[in-house]
Amino acid sequence: MKIFLDTANLKEIEEAVSWGVIDGITTNPTLASKETGNFWEIANKILKLVNGPVSLEVTALDVNGMVEEGKKLAALGDNVVVKIPMTIEGLKAVRRLKEMGIRTNVTLVFNSNQALLAAKAGADYVSPFIGRLDDVGEHGMDVIRDIKRIFQNYSIKTEILAASIRHPIHVKEAATIGADVATMPFSVLKMLVHHPKTEEGLAKFLEDWKKVKI
Ligand code: G3P
């Protein structure tokens, strides 16, 4: 499973990329709003830092507006993926952008029928929001499982990008089901590294090494 970082924060991206485990980045307007700099400058820096797809989201609601924004975003770099909301206008925009050779990630997906439609329109990625489904008492991971089954049934190539990941169990379950990508905040990525027995074991090895004659 590929690991994407869900952030527009350059420091977090630089640090996580240095670990050698980051395959791409996803951003959204909320994440962009948390940063103080100019969005276009930040987007350009992210695109240079990351050797992999970077999702940048449109904010227009009509197909023409989405396509125009999508073209502008795609012109920033070869690794741009245009994030499009799951609406009827969004589906039309996905089709139009595909015809122009621009990759898309359909966001705000909350069930498998939406994912199927996005795939049929030509999306490269679909982003089901796991955590937000859990927030309203549904099992977000069930949606990943259903989409995986449907895409396998019809040999659909669209990648399943598990989004709104809140904790390590989400990551493990997404990987177990076979999601193509999980995008997560830096806080969750850091949690994946640590285990108290790893830290305890390392401290003991270092202590015992002092007794070894070298
Ligand atoms: O990038 C979309 C998604 O990952 C947002 O997550 O935590 O705001 O539900 P969250």
PDB file of C-alpha atoms and ligand atoms in Angstrom:
ATOM      1  CA  MET A   1       0.000   0.000   0.000  1.00  0.00           C
ATOM      2  CA  LYS A   2       1.251   3.447  -0.860  1.00  0.00           C
ATOM      3  CA  ILE A   3       1.479   6.020   1.931  1.00  0.00           C
ATOM      4  CA  PHE A   4       0.526   9.630   1.231  1.00  0.00           C
ATOM      5  CA  LEU A   5       0.818  12.480   3.703  1.00  0.00           C
ATOM      6  CA  ASP A   6      -2.395  14.482   4.166  1.00  0.00           C
ATOM      7  CA  THR A   7      -1.014  17.971   4.744  1.00  0.00           C
ATOM      8  CA  ALA A   8       0.092  21.218   3.123  1.00  0.00           C
ATOM      9  CA  ASN A   9       2.743  21.809   5.795  1.00  0.00           C
ATOM     10  CA  LEU A  10       6.205  22.026   4.212  1.00  0.00           C
ATOM     11  CA  LYS A  11       8.102  21.118   7.393  1.00  0.00           C
ATOM     12  CA  GLU A  12       6.037  17.963   7.896  1.00  0.00           C
ATOM     13  CA  ILE A  13       6.419  17.015   4.239  1.00  0.00           C
ATOM     14  CA  GLU A  14      10.192  17.584   4.272  1.00  0.00           C
ATOM     15  CA  GLU A  15      10.596  15.527   7.446  1.00  0.00           C
ATOM     16  CA  ALA A  16       8.370  12.633   6.327  1.00  0.00           C
ATOM     17  CA  VAL A  17       9.961  12.515   2.867  1.00  0.00           C
ATOM     18  CA  SER A  18      13.381  12.201   4.538  1.00  0.00           C
ATOM     19  CA  TRP A  19      12.174   8.939   6.155  1.00  0.00           C
ATOM     20  CA  GLY A  20      11.906   7.403   2.688  1.00  0.00           C
ATOM     21  CA  VAL A  21       8.332   6.154   3.116  1.00  0.00           C
ATOM     22  CA  ILE A  22       6.207   8.820   1.402  1.00  0.00           C
ATOM     23  CA  ASP A  23       4.708   8.049  -2.002  1.00  0.00           C
ATOM     24  CA  GLY A  24       2.632  11.198  -2.438  1.00  0.00           C
ATOM     25  CA  ILE A  25       0.719  14.072  -0.842  1.00  0.00           C
ATOM     26  CA  THR A  26      -2.934  15.028  -0.556  1.00  0.00           C
ATOM     27  CA  THR A  27      -4.132  18.516   0.335  1.00  0.00           C
ATOM     28  CA  ASN A  28      -7.530  20.146   0.619  1.00  0.00           C
ATOM     29  CA  PRO A  29      -8.772  23.716   1.241  1.00  0.00           C
ATOM     30  CA  THR A  30      -8.937  23.142   5.012  1.00  0.00           C
ATOM     31  CA  LEU A  31      -5.334  21.934   5.142  1.00  0.00           C
ATOM     32  CA  ALA A  32      -4.264  24.880   2.952  1.00  0.00           C
ATOM     33  CA  SER A  33      -6.030  27.295   5.329  1.00  0.00           C
ATOM     34  CA  LYS A  34      -3.790  26.141   8.188  1.00  0.00           C
ATOM     35  CA  GLU A  35      -0.670  27.437   6.414  1.00  0.00           C
ATOM     36  CA  THR A  36       0.342  31.105   6.509  1.00  0.00           C
ATOM     37  CA  GLY A  37       2.102  31.456   3.134  1.00  0.00           C
ATOM     38  CA  ASN A  38       0.754  32.001  -0.367  1.00  0.00           C
ATOM     39  CA  PHE A  39      -0.986  28.830  -1.599  1.00  0.00           C
ATOM     40  CA  TRP A  40       0.601  28.800  -5.056  1.00  0.00           C
ATOM     41  CA  GLU A  41       4.092  29.170  -3.608  1.00  0.00           C
ATOM     42  CA  ILE A  42       3.403  26.386  -1.104  1.00  0.00           C
ATOM     43  CA  ALA A  43       1.996  24.138  -3.851  1.00  0.00           C
ATOM     44  CA  ASN A  44       5.090  24.718  -6.001  1.00  0.00           C
ATOM     45  CA  LYS A  45       7.384  23.822  -3.099  1.00  0.00           C
ATOM     46  CA  ILE A  46       5.399  20.664  -2.287  1.00  0.00           C
ATOM     47  CA  LEU A  47       5.622  19.560  -5.919  1.00  0.00           C
ATOM     48  CA  LYS A  48       9.415  19.906  -5.822  1.00  0.00           C
ATOM     49  CA  LEU A  49       9.779  18.125  -2.467  1.00  0.00           C
ATOM     50  CA  VAL A  50       7.798  15.054  -3.427  1.00  0.00           C
ATOM     51  CA  ASN A  51       8.611  12.468  -6.028  1.00  0.00           C
ATOM     52  CA  GLY A  52       5.038  11.271  -6.448  1.00  0.00           C
ATOM     53  CA  PRO A  53       1.469  12.442  -6.981  1.00  0.00           C
ATOM     54  CA  VAL A  54       0.321  15.610  -5.209  1.00  0.00           C
ATOM     55  CA  SER A  55      -3.435  16.200  -4.998  1.00  0.00           C
ATOM     56  CA  LEU A  56      -4.492  19.848  -5.220  1.00  0.00           C
ATOM     57  CA  GLU A  57      -8.198  20.632  -4.939  1.00  0.00           C
ATOM     58  CA  VAL A  58     -10.459  22.820  -7.056  1.00  0.00           C
ATOM     59  CA  THR A  59     -13.005  25.084  -5.375  1.00  0.00           C
ATOM     60  CA  ALA A  60     -15.320  25.876  -8.309  1.00  0.00           C
ATOM     61  CA  LEU A  61     -18.659  24.067  -8.238  1.00  0.00           C
ATOM     62  CA  ASP A  62     -19.506  24.116 -11.958  1.00  0.00           C
ATOM     63  CA  VAL A  63     -17.877  21.937 -14.588  1.00  0.00           C
ATOM     64  CA  ASN A  64     -16.333  24.814 -16.564  1.00  0.00           C
ATOM     65  CA  GLY A  65     -14.882  26.393 -13.451  1.00  0.00           C
ATOM     66  CA  MET A  66     -13.507  23.058 -12.239  1.00  0.00           C
ATOM     67  CA  VAL A  67     -11.888  22.342 -15.601  1.00  0.00           C
ATOM     68  CA  GLU A  68     -10.304  25.813 -15.746  1.00  0.00           C
ATOM     69  CA  GLU A  69      -8.948  25.477 -12.187  1.00  0.00           C
ATOM     70  CA  GLY A  70      -7.861  21.926 -12.917  1.00  0.00           C
ATOM     71  CA  LYS A  71      -5.860  23.063 -15.968  1.00  0.00           C
ATOM     72  CA  LYS A  72      -4.199  25.811 -13.925  1.00  0.00           C
ATOM     73  CA  LEU A  73      -3.285  23.389 -11.142  1.00  0.00           C
ATOM     74  CA  ALA A  74      -2.056  20.709 -13.564  1.00  0.00           C
ATOM     75  CA  ALA A  75       0.235  23.262 -15.222  1.00  0.00           C
ATOM     76  CA  LEU A  76       2.206  23.497 -11.956  1.00  0.00           C
ATOM     77  CA  GLY A  77       3.866  20.133 -12.510  1.00  0.00           C
ATOM     78  CA  ASP A  78       3.707  16.641 -13.973  1.00  0.00           C
ATOM     79  CA  ASN A  79       2.934  15.149 -10.567  1.00  0.00           C
ATOM     80  CA  VAL A  80      -0.249  17.184  -9.956  1.00  0.00           C
ATOM     81  CA  VAL A  81      -3.470  15.247  -9.457  1.00  0.00           C
ATOM     82  CA  VAL A  82      -6.558  17.467  -9.524  1.00  0.00           C
ATOM     83  CA  LYS A  83      -8.920  16.827  -6.635  1.00  0.00           C
ATOM     84  CA  ILE A  84     -12.554  17.103  -7.648  1.00  0.00           C
ATOM     85  CA  PRO A  85     -15.591  16.847  -5.336  1.00  0.00           C
ATOM     86  CA  MET A  86     -18.073  13.998  -5.819  1.00  0.00           C
ATOM     87  CA  THR A  87     -20.913  15.890  -7.508  1.00  0.00           C
ATOM     88  CA  ILE A  88     -22.588  15.642 -10.926  1.00  0.00           C
ATOM     89  CA  GLU A  89     -20.569  18.662 -12.115  1.00  0.00           C
ATOM     90  CA  GLY A  90     -17.515  16.981 -10.624  1.00  0.00           C
ATOM     91  CA  LEU A  91     -18.111  13.802 -12.632  1.00  0.00           C
ATOM     92  CA  LYS A  92     -18.381  15.846 -15.833  1.00  0.00           C
ATOM     93  CA  ALA A  93     -15.144  17.652 -14.950  1.00  0.00           C
ATOM     94  CA  VAL A  94     -13.348  14.340 -14.316  1.00  0.00           C
ATOM     95  CA  ARG A  95     -14.319  13.142 -17.790  1.00  0.00           C
ATOM     96  CA  ARG A  96     -13.226  16.400 -19.429  1.00  0.00           C
ATOM     97  CA  LEU A  97      -9.904  16.511 -17.566  1.00  0.00           C
ATOM     98  CA  LYS A  98      -9.235  12.859 -18.437  1.00  0.00           C
ATOM     99  CA  GLU A  99      -9.687  13.690 -22.119  1.00  0.00           C
ATOM    100  CA  MET A 100      -6.994  16.352 -21.658  1.00  0.00           C
ATOM    101  CA  GLY A 101      -4.653  13.839 -20.014  1.00  0.00           C
ATOM    102  CA  ILE A 102      -5.032  15.414 -16.547  1.00  0.00           C
ATOM    103  CA  ARG A 103      -5.218  13.016 -13.610  1.00  0.00           C
ATOM    104  CA  THR A 104      -7.984  13.350 -11.015  1.00  0.00           C
ATOM    105  CA  ASN A 105      -8.784  12.266  -7.467  1.00  0.00           C
ATOM    106  CA  VAL A 106     -12.496  12.307  -6.608  1.00  0.00           C
ATOM    107  CA  THR A 107     -12.897  13.459  -3.035  1.00  0.00           C
ATOM    108  CA  LEU A 108     -15.705  13.485  -0.453  1.00  0.00           C
ATOM    109  CA  VAL A 109     -16.684   9.903  -1.331  1.00  0.00           C
ATOM    110  CA  PHE A 110     -18.843   8.307   1.344  1.00  0.00           C
ATOM    111  CA  ASN A 111     -20.217   5.159  -0.304  1.00  0.00           C
ATOM    112  CA  SER A 112     -19.319   2.578  -2.918  1.00  0.00           C
ATOM    113  CA  ASN A 113     -21.838   3.753  -5.536  1.00  0.00           C
ATOM    114  CA  GLN A 114     -20.191   7.174  -5.551  1.00  0.00           C
ATOM    115  CA  ALA A 115     -16.826   5.450  -6.004  1.00  0.00           C
ATOM    116  CA  LEU A 116     -18.180   3.387  -8.911  1.00  0.00           C
ATOM    117  CA  LEU A 117     -19.487   6.504 -10.665  1.00  0.00           C
ATOM    118  CA  ALA A 118     -16.205   8.358 -10.128  1.00  0.00           C
ATOM    119  CA  ALA A 119     -14.307   5.413 -11.601  1.00  0.00           C
ATOM    120  CA  LYS A 120     -16.644   5.255 -14.599  1.00  0.00           C
ATOM    121  CA  ALA A 121     -16.128   8.978 -15.218  1.00  0.00           C
ATOM    122  CA  GLY A 122     -12.401   8.261 -15.417  1.00  0.00           C
ATOM    123  CA  ALA A 123     -10.990   9.150 -11.988  1.00  0.00           C
ATOM    124  CA  ASP A 124      -7.466   7.940 -11.277  1.00  0.00           C
ATOM    125  CA  TYR A 125      -8.171   7.875  -7.519  1.00  0.00           C
ATOM    126  CA  VAL A 126     -11.295   7.779  -5.357  1.00  0.00           C
ATOM    127  CA  SER A 127     -11.037   9.083  -1.805  1.00  0.00           C
ATOM    128  CA  PRO A 128     -13.506   7.526   0.659  1.00  0.00           C
ATOM    129  CA  PHE A 129     -13.449   9.427   3.994  1.00  0.00           C
ATOM    130  CA  ILE A 130     -13.124   6.735   6.656  1.00  0.00           C
ATOM    131  CA  GLY A 131     -12.890   8.849   9.818  1.00  0.00           C
ATOM    132  CA  ARG A 132     -15.819  11.086   8.922  1.00  0.00           C
ATOM    133  CA  LEU A 133     -18.017   7.992   8.379  1.00  0.00           C
ATOM    134  CA  ASP A 134     -16.942   6.628  11.766  1.00  0.00           C
ATOM    135  CA  ASP A 135     -17.810  10.051  13.247  1.00  0.00           C
ATOM    136  CA  VAL A 136     -21.473   9.590  12.262  1.00  0.00           C
ATOM    137  CA  GLY A 137     -21.731   6.021  13.518  1.00  0.00           C
ATOM    138  CA  GLU A 138     -20.994   4.170  10.274  1.00  0.00           C
ATOM    139  CA  HIS A 139     -18.126   1.741   9.650  1.00  0.00           C
ATOM    140  CA  GLY A 140     -15.892   3.689   7.290  1.00  0.00           C
ATOM    141  CA  MET A 141     -13.768   0.640   6.607  1.00  0.00           C
ATOM    142  CA  ASP A 142     -16.798  -1.258   5.244  1.00  0.00           C
ATOM    143  CA  VAL A 143     -16.893   1.247   2.391  1.00  0.00           C
ATOM    144  CA  ILE A 144     -13.249   0.508   1.535  1.00  0.00           C
ATOM    145  CA  ARG A 145     -14.053  -3.226   1.575  1.00  0.00           C
ATOM    146  CA  ASP A 146     -17.085  -2.778  -0.727  1.00  0.00           C
ATOM    147  CA  ILE A 147     -15.205  -0.570  -3.183  1.00  0.00           C
ATOM    148  CA  LYS A 148     -12.327  -3.055  -3.288  1.00  0.00           C
ATOM    149  CA  ARG A 149     -14.753  -5.886  -4.113  1.00  0.00           C
ATOM    150  CA  ILE A 150     -16.585  -3.870  -6.789  1.00  0.00           C
ATOM    151  CA  PHE A 151     -13.373  -2.697  -8.450  1.00  0.00           C
ATOM    152  CA  GLN A 152     -12.061  -6.283  -8.431  1.00  0.00           C
ATOM    153  CA  ASN A 153     -15.340  -7.593  -9.913  1.00  0.00           C
ATOM    154  CA  TYR A 154     -14.972  -5.342 -12.939  1.00  0.00           C
ATOM    155  CA  SER A 155     -11.186  -5.021 -13.138  1.00  0.00           C
ATOM    156  CA  ILE A 156     -11.470  -1.271 -12.534  1.00  0.00           C
ATOM    157  CA  LYS A 157      -8.048   0.361 -12.465  1.00  0.00           C
ATOM    158  CA  THR A 158      -9.026   3.439 -10.391  1.00  0.00           C
ATOM    159  CA  GLU A 159      -6.992   3.449  -7.180  1.00  0.00           C
ATOM    160  CA  ILE A 160      -8.703   3.363  -3.790  1.00  0.00           C
ATOM    161  CA  LEU A 161      -7.236   6.124  -1.640  1.00  0.00           C
ATOM    162  CA  ALA A 162      -8.345   5.665   1.977  1.00  0.00           C
ATOM    163  CA  ALA A 163      -8.691   9.203   3.362  1.00  0.00           C
ATOM    164  CA  SER A 164      -9.715  10.804   6.647  1.00  0.00           C
ATOM    165  CA  ILE A 165      -7.431   8.356   8.449  1.00  0.00           C
ATOM    166  CA  ARG A 166      -7.369   9.092  12.155  1.00  0.00           C
ATOM    167  CA  HIS A 167      -5.240   6.372  13.808  1.00  0.00           C
ATOM    168  CA  PRO A 168      -2.959   3.368  13.148  1.00  0.00           C
ATOM    169  CA  ILE A 169      -5.831   0.844  13.173  1.00  0.00           C
ATOM    170  CA  HIS A 170      -7.311   2.624  10.148  1.00  0.00           C
ATOM    171  CA  VAL A 171      -3.962   2.218   8.368  1.00  0.00           C
ATOM    172  CA  LYS A 172      -3.662  -1.471   9.242  1.00  0.00           C
ATOM    173  CA  GLU A 173      -7.227  -2.231   8.174  1.00  0.00           C
ATOM    174  CA  ALA A 174      -6.915  -0.291   4.907  1.00  0.00           C
ATOM    175  CA  ALA A 175      -3.754  -2.259   4.098  1.00  0.00           C
ATOM    176  CA  THR A 176      -5.363  -5.570   5.088  1.00  0.00           C
ATOM    177  CA  ILE A 177      -8.346  -4.933   2.809  1.00  0.00           C
ATOM    178  CA  GLY A 178      -6.025  -3.901  -0.013  1.00  0.00           C
ATOM    179  CA  ALA A 179      -6.581  -0.162  -0.405  1.00  0.00           C
ATOM    180  CA  ASP A 180      -4.056   1.122  -2.940  1.00  0.00           C
ATOM    181  CA  VAL A 181      -3.192   4.191  -0.872  1.00  0.00           C
ATOM    182  CA  ALA A 182      -3.761   5.512   2.643  1.00  0.00           C
ATOM    183  CA  THR A 183      -3.354   9.239   3.184  1.00  0.00           C
ATOM    184  CA  MET A 184      -2.746  10.319   6.756  1.00  0.00           C
ATOM    185  CA  PRO A 185      -1.735  13.301   8.880  1.00  0.00           C
ATOM    186  CA  PHE A 186       1.896  13.448  10.039  1.00  0.00           C
ATOM    187  CA  SER A 187       0.695  12.710  13.599  1.00  0.00           C
ATOM    188  CA  VAL A 188      -0.642   9.315  12.478  1.00  0.00           C
ATOM    189  CA  LEU A 189       2.492   8.533  10.441  1.00  0.00           C
ATOM    190  CA  LYS A 190       4.601   9.120  13.574  1.00  0.00           C
ATOM    191  CA  MET A 191       2.356   6.751  15.567  1.00  0.00           C
ATOM    192  CA  LEU A 192       3.063   3.970  13.039  1.00  0.00           C
ATOM    193  CA  VAL A 193       6.767   4.041  13.910  1.00  0.00           C
ATOM    194  CA  HIS A 194       6.617   3.606  17.651  1.00  0.00           C
ATOM    195  CA  HIS A 195       6.153   0.551  19.839  1.00  0.00           C
ATOM    196  CA  PRO A 196       7.130   0.568  23.535  1.00  0.00           C
ATOM    197  CA  LYS A 197       8.822  -2.848  23.174  1.00  0.00           C
ATOM    198  CA  THR A 198      11.011  -1.477  20.353  1.00  0.00           C
ATOM    199  CA  GLU A 199      12.175   1.395  22.573  1.00  0.00           C
ATOM    200  CA  GLU A 200      12.610  -0.890  25.597  1.00  0.00           C
ATOM    201  CA  GLY A 201      14.542  -3.439  23.505  1.00  0.00           C
ATOM    202  CA  LEU A 202      16.857  -0.792  22.057  1.00  0.00           C
ATOM    203  CA  ALA A 203      17.651   0.629  25.516  1.00  0.00           C
ATOM    204  CA  LYS A 204      18.547  -2.883  26.736  1.00  0.00           C
ATOM    205  CA  PHE A 205      20.781  -3.584  23.717  1.00  0.00           C
ATOM    206  CA  LEU A 206      22.650  -0.317  24.294  1.00  0.00           C
ATOM    207  CA  GLU A 207      23.038  -1.081  28.005  1.00  0.00           C
ATOM    208  CA  ASP A 208      24.329  -4.615  27.348  1.00  0.00           C
ATOM    209  CA  TRP A 209      26.718  -3.378  24.643  1.00  0.00           C
ATOM    210  CA  LYS A 210      28.616  -1.492  27.387  1.00  0.00           C
ATOM    211  CA  LYS A 211      29.575  -4.923  28.867  1.00  0.00           C
ATOM    212  CA  VAL A 212      31.044  -6.161  25.575  1.00  0.00           C
ATOM    213  CA  LYS A 213      34.845  -5.939  25.214  1.00  0.00           C
ATOM    214  CA  ILE A 214      35.782  -4.126  22.043  1.00  0.00           C
TER     215      ILE A 214
HETATM  216  O1  G3P B   1      -7.819  14.931   2.577  1.00  0.00           O
HETATM  217  C1  G3P B   1      -9.097  14.532   2.916  1.00  0.00           C
HETATM  218  C2  G3P B   1      -9.233  13.836   4.256  1.00  0.00           C
HETATM  219  O2  G3P B   1      -8.138  13.019   4.509  1.00  0.00           O
HETATM  220  C3  G3P B   1      -9.620  14.732   5.384  1.00  0.00           C
HETATM  221  O3  G3P B   1      -9.555  14.103   6.638  1.00  0.00           O
HETATM  222  O4  G3P B   1      -9.507  14.220   9.107  1.00  0.00           O
HETATM  223  O5  G3P B   1     -10.430  16.153   7.787  1.00  0.00           O
HETATM  224  O6  G3P B   1     -11.679  14.018   7.944  1.00  0.00           O
HETATM  225  P1  G3P B   1     -10.336  14.666   7.927  1.00  0.00           P
END
